[in-house]
Coordinates of C-alpha atoms and ligand atoms in Angstrom, one line a residue:
X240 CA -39.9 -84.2 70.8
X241 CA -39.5 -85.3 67.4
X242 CA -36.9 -83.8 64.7
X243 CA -35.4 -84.4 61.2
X244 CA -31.9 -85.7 61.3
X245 CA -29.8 -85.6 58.1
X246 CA -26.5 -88.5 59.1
X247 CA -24.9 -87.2 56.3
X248 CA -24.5 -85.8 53.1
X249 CA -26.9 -87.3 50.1
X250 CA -30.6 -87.4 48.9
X251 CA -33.5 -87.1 50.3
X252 CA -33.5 -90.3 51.8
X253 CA -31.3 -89.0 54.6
X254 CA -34.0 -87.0 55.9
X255 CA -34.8 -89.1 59.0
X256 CA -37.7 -88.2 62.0
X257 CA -35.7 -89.5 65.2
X258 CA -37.1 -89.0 68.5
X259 CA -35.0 -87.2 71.3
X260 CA -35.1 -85.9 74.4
X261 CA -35.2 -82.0 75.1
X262 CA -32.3 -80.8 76.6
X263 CA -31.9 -78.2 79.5
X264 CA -33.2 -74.6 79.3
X265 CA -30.2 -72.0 79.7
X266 CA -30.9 -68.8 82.1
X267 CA -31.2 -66.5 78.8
X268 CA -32.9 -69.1 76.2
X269 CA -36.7 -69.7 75.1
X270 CA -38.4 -73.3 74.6
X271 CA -40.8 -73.1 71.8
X272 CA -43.3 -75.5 70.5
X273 CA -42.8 -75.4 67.2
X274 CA -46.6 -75.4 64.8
X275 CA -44.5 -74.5 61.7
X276 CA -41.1 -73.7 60.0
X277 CA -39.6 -72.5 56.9
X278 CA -37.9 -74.5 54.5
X279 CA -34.8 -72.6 52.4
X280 CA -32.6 -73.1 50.0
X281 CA -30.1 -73.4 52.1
X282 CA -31.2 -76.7 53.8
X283 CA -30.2 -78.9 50.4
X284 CA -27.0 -77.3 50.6
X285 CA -26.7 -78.1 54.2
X286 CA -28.5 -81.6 53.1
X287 CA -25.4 -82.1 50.2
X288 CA -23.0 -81.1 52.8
X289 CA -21.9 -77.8 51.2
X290 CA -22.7 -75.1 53.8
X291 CA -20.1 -73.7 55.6
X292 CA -22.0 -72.2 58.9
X293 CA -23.3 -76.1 58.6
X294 CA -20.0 -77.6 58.5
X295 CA -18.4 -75.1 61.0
X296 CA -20.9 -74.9 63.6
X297 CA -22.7 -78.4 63.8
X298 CA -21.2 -81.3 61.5
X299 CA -23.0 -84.4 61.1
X300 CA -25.7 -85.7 61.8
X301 CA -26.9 -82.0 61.8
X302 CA -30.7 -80.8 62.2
X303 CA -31.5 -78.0 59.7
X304 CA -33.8 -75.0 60.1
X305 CA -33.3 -71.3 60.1
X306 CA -36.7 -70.0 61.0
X307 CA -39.9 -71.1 63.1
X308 CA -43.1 -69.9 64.3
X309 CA -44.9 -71.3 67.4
X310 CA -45.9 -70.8 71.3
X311 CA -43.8 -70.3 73.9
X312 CA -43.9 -73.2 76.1
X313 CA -40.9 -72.0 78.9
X314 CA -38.8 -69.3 79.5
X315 CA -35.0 -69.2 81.1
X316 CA -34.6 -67.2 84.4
X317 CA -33.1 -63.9 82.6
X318 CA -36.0 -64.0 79.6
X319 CA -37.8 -60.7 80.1
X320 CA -38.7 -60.2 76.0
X321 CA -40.9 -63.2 75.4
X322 CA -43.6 -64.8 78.2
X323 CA -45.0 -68.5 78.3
X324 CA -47.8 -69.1 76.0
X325 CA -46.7 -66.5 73.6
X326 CA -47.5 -66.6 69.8
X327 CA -43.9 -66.0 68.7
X328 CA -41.5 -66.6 65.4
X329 CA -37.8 -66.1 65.0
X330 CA -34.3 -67.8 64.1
X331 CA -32.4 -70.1 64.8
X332 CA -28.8 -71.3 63.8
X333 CA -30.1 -75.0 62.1
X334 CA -32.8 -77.3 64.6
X335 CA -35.6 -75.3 63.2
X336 CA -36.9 -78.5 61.5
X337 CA -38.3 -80.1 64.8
X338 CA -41.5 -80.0 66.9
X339 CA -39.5 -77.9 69.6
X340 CA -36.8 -75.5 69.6
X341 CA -34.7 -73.6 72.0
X342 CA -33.1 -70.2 71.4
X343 CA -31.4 -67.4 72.7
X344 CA -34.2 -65.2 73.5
X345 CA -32.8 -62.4 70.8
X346 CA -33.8 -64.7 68.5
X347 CA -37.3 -64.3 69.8
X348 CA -40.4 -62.0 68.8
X349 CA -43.9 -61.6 69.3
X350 CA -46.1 -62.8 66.1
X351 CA -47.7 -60.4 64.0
X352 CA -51.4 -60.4 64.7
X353 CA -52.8 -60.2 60.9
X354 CA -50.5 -63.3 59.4
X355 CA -50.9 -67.3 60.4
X356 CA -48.0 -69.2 61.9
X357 CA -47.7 -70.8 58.4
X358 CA -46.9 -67.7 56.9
X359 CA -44.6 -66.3 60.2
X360 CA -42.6 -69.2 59.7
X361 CA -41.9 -68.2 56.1
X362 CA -40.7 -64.7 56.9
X363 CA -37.3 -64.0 59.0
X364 CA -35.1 -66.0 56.8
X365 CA -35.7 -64.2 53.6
X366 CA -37.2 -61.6 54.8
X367 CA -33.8 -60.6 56.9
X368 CA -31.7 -61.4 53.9
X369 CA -33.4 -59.2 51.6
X370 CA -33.4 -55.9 54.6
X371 CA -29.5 -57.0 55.5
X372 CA -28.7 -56.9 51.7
X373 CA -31.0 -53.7 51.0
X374 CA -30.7 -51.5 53.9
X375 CA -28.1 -52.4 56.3
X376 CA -25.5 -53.9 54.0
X377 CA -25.5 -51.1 51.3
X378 CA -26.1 -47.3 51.5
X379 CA -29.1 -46.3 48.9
X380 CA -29.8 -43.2 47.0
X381 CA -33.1 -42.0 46.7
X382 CA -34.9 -43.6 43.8
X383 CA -32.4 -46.4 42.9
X384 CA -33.3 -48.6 40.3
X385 CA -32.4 -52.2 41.2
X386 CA -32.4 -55.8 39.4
X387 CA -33.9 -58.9 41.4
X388 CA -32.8 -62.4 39.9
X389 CA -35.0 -65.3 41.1
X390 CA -37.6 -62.5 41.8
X391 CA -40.9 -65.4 42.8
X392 CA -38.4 -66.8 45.4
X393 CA -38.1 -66.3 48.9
X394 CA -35.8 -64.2 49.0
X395 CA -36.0 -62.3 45.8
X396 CA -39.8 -61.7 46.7
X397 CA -39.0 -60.2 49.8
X398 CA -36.5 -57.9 48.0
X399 CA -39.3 -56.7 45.0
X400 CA -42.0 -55.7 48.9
X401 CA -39.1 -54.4 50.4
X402 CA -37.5 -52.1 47.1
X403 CA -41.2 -50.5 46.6
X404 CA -41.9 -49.6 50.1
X405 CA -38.2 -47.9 50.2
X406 CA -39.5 -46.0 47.4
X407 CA -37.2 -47.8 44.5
X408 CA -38.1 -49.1 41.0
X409 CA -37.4 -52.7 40.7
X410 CA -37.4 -55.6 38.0
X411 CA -37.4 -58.9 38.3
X412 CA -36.3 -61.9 36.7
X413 CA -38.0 -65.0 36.8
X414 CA -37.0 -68.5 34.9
X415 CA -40.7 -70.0 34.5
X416 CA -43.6 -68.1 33.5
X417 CA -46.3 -69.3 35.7
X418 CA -44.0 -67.1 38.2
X419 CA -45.1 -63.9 36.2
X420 CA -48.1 -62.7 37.9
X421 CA -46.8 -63.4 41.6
X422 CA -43.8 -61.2 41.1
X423 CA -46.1 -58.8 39.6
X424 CA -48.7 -58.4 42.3
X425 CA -46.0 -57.5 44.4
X426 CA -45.1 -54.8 42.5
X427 CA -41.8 -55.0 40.6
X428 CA -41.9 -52.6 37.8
X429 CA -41.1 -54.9 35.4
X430 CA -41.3 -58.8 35.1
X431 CA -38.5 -60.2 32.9
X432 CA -39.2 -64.3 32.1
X433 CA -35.3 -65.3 30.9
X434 CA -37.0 -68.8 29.7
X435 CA -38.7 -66.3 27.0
X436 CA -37.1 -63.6 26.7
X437 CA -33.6 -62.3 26.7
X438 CA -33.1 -60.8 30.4
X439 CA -30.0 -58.6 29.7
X440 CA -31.5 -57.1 26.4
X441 CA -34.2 -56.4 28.7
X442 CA -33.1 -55.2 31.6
X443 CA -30.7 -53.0 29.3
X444 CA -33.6 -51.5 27.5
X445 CA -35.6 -50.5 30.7
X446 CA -32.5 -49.0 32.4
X447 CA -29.9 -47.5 29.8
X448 CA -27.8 -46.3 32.4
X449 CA -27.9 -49.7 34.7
X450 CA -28.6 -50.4 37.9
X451 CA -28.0 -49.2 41.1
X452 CA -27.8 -52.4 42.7
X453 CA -27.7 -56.2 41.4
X454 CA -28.6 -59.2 43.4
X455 CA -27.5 -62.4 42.0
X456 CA -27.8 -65.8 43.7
X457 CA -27.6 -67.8 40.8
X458 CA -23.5 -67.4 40.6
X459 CA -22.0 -68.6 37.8
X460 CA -25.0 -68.5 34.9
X461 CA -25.2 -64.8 35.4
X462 CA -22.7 -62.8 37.5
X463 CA -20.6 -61.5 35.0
X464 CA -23.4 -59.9 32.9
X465 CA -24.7 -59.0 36.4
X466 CA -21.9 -56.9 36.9
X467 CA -22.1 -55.4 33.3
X468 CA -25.4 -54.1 34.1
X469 CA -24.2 -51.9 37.3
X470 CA -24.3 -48.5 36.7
X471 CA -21.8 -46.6 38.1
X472 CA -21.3 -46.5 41.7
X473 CA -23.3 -49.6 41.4
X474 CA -23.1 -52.3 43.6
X475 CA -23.4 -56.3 42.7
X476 CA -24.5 -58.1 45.8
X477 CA -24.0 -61.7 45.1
X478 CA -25.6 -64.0 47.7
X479 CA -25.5 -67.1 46.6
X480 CA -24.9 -70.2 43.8
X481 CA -27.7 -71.9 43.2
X482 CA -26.5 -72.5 39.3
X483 CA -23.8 -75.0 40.6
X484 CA -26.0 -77.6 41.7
X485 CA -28.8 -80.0 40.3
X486 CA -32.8 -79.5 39.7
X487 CA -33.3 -82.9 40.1
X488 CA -33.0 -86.2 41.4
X489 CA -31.7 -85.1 44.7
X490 CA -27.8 -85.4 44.5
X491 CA -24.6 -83.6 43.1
X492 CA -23.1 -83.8 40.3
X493 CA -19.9 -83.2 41.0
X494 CA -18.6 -82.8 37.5
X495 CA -21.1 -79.9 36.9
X496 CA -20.2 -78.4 40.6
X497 CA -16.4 -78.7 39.6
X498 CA -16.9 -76.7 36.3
X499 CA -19.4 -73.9 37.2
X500 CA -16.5 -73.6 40.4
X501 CA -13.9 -72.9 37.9
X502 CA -15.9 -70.6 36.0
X503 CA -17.5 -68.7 38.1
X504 CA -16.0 -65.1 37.5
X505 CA -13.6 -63.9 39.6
X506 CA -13.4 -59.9 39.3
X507 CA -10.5 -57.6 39.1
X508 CA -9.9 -54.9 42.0
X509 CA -8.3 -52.8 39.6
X510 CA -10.8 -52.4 37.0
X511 CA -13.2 -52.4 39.9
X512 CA -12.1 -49.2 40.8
X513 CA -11.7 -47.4 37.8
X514 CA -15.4 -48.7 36.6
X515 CA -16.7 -47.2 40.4
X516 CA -18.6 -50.8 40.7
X517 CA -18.6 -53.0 43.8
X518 CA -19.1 -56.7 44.6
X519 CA -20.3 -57.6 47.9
X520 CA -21.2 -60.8 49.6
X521 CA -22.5 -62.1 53.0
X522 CA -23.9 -64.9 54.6
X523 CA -26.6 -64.1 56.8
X524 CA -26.1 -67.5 59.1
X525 CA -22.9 -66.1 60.5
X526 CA -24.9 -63.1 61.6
X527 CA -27.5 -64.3 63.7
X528 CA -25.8 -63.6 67.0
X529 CA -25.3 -59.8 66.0
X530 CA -28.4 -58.5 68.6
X531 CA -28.3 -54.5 66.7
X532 CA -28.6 -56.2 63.3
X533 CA -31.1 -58.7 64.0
X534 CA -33.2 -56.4 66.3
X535 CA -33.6 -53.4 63.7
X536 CA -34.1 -55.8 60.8
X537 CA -36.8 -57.6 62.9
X538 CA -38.5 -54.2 64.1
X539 CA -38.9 -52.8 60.7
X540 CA -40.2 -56.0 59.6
X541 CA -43.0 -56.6 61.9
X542 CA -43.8 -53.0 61.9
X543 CA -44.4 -53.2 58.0
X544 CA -46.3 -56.6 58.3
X545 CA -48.2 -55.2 60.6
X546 CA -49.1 -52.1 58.7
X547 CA -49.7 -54.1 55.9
X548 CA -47.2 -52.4 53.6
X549 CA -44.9 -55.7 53.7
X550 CA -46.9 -58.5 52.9
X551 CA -46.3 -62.5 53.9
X552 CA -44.8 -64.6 50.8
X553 CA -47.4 -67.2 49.4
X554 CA -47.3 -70.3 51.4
X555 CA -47.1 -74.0 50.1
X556 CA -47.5 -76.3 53.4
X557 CA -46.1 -80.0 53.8
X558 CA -46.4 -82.5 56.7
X559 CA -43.9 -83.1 59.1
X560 CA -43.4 -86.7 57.0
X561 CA -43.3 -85.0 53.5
X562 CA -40.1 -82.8 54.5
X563 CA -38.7 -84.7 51.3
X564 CA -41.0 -83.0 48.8
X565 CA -40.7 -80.0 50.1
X566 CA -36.5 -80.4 49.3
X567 CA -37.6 -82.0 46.3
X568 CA -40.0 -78.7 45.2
X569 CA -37.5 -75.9 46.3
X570 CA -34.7 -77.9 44.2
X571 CA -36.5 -78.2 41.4
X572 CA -36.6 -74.0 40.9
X573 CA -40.0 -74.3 40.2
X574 CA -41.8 -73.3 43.8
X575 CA -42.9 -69.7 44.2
X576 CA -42.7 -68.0 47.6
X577 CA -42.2 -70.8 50.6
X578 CA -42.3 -73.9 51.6
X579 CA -43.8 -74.7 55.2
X580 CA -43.7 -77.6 56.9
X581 CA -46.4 -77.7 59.8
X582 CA -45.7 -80.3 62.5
X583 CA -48.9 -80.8 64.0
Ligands
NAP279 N1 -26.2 -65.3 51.6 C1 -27.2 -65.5 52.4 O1 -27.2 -65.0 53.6 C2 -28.5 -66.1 51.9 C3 -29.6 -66.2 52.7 C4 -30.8 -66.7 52.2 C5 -30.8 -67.3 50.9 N2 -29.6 -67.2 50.2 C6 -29.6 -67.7 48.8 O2 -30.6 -67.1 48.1 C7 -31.1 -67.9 47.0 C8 -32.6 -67.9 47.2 O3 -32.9 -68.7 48.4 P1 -34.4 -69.0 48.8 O4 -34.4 -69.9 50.0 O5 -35.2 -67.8 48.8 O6 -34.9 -69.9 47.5 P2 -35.9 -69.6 46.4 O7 -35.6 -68.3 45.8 O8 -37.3 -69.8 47.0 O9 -35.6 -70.8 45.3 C9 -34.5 -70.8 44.5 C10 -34.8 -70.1 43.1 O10 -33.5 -70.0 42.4 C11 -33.7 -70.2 41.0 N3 -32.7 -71.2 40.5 C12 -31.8 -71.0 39.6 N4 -31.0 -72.1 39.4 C13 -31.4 -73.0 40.2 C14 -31.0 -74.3 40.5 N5 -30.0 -74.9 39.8 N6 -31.6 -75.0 41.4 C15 -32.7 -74.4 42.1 N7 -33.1 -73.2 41.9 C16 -32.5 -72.4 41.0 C17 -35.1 -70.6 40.8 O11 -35.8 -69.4 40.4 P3 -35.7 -68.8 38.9 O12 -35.6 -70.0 38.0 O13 -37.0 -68.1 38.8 O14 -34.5 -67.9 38.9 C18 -35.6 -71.0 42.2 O15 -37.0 -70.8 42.4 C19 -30.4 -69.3 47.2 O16 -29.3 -69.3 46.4 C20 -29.9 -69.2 48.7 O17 -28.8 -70.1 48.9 C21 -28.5 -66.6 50.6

């Protein structure tokens, strides 16, 4: 089999195809042959050494890669979910970015019918942060109004499918315009472009009374009027930092990580309280292992693909060689939907 192998932390240049062999099949796990998988944000952060699950669970040299899609080439001895020569996509916790993976079978399920392997490999990451943050993380009222940042993303577009079909009113925030019409299509009630226009005027305007809920991966740039925007009972889900770290070129800058560290807002429990607003955070690569979580996400998921009501994110494929660009692309905050690297 072949993989990428990052040695350590730095550019893009560290993103090495080494050949290995595969190692043993455990009584409850699933060999795959991968045909695609999903590249994420995550994997620069993991690629510039700043991912904790990363750091924690593997080290260096480390093989990234959160989700796949593929056939299943062998099965353990207790595997009763999955059976060889299945099309199937899933998790796993990093080695996604290979021509073979093996996972615990609950990490396992059957591909929907109506989408390509391409687009399966672009869905379980995103799409299970956006239901984790949405419906199992926070309890919604009927009719929320909620405020997307990065809204074309990965992430952020699975939150704008996922807000309508729950019956909410969304808008999103984009920071490039050609991201307008994407966001749009899937059906955010309002597109706000913060390289034009002023987003908290905006969203202010469309919502006097706020939001319900806020999600904010950019960190520092925009959590604090984030949090002013909450109505109350509101809740500020903040899932990541993309604002700390470079759009190009590949590598920290450590000054600019140092700075946007310090002044990222820290909030006060006290006036927290008395405002009836919430902050809440999670990492969804700690939370792969929890079957209940992962299982329900996964269900509603497929069942909503397969409906058609939950749509697969556009798709911008790369070769197995290119891995590189496709960092290079999802840095630059420019790419819309997800990157897929196909291996064959
Ligand atoms: N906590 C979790 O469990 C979890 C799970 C998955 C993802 N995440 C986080 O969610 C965010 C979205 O992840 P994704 O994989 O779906 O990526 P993505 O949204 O496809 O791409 C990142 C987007 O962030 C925006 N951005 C703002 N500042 C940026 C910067 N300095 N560098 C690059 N992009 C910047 C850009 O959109 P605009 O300019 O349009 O805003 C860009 O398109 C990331 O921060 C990621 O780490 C967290």
């Amino acid at each position: 089999m072949k993989k990428i192998s990052i040695p350590g932390p730095g550019g893009y240049e560290k993103l090495t195809i080494v050949e290995c062999d595969l190692r043993q099949l455990k009584d409850n796990e699933v060999h795959i042959e991968v045909h695609a998988f999903g590249v994420n944000f995550a994997d620069v952060c993991i690629r510039w050494g700043l991912y904790e699950s990363a750091k924690q669970y593997v080290g260096w040299p480390i093989t990234p890669g959160f989700e796949w899609a593929g056939v299943v080439k062998n099965i353990g001895s207790k595997v009763s979910n999955v059976a060889i020569g299945q099309e199937v996509f899933g998790v796993s916790l990093f080695n996604a970015y290979a021509t073979d993976v093996i996972v615990p079978s609950h990490q396992v399920f059957s591909k929907p019918k109506n989408i390509s392997m391409s687009e399966a490999a672009g869905i379980p990451a995103v799409y299970l942060t956006a239901y984790y943050g949405l419906f199992q993380n926070i309890i919604l009222r009927p009719q929320s109004t909620i405020l997307i940042h990065s809204a074309a993303g990965g992430v952020g577009g699975a939150l704008v499918q996922m807000a309508k079909i729950a019956g909410h009113k969304s808008v999103g925030i984009i920071g490039s315009s050609h991201k307008r019409s994407y966001v749009e299509e899937l059906g955010a009630d309002l597109v706000i472009d913060k390289k034009t226009q002023n987003w908290f005027v905006e969203a202010k305007n469309f919502s006097q009374r706020g939001y319900d809920i806020v999600f904010d991966a950019n960190g520092q740039s925009t959590l604090k009027k984030s949090f002013d925007l909450l109505a109350p009972m509101g809740k500020l889900v903040s899932y990541g930092f993309h604002s700390m770290l470079p759009k190009k070129g590949g590598r920290l800058n450590w000054f600019k990580l140092i700075y946007t560290f310090l002044t990222t807002p820290r909030f006060n429990p006290i006036n927290m309280t008395n405002q009836n607003k919430s902050l809440i955070s999670f990492n969804l690569s700690f939370l792969f292992d929890e079957v209940d979580v992962l299982s329900q996400a996964m269900g509603d998921i497929v069942t909503w693909i397969e409906s058609g009501q939950l749509k697969a994110p556009k798709v911008t494929q790369y070769s197995f060689s290119n891995v590189a660009d496709a960092h290079r692309d999802i840095e630059s905050g420019q790419s819309v939907g997800k990157l897929i690297i196909l291996t064959k």
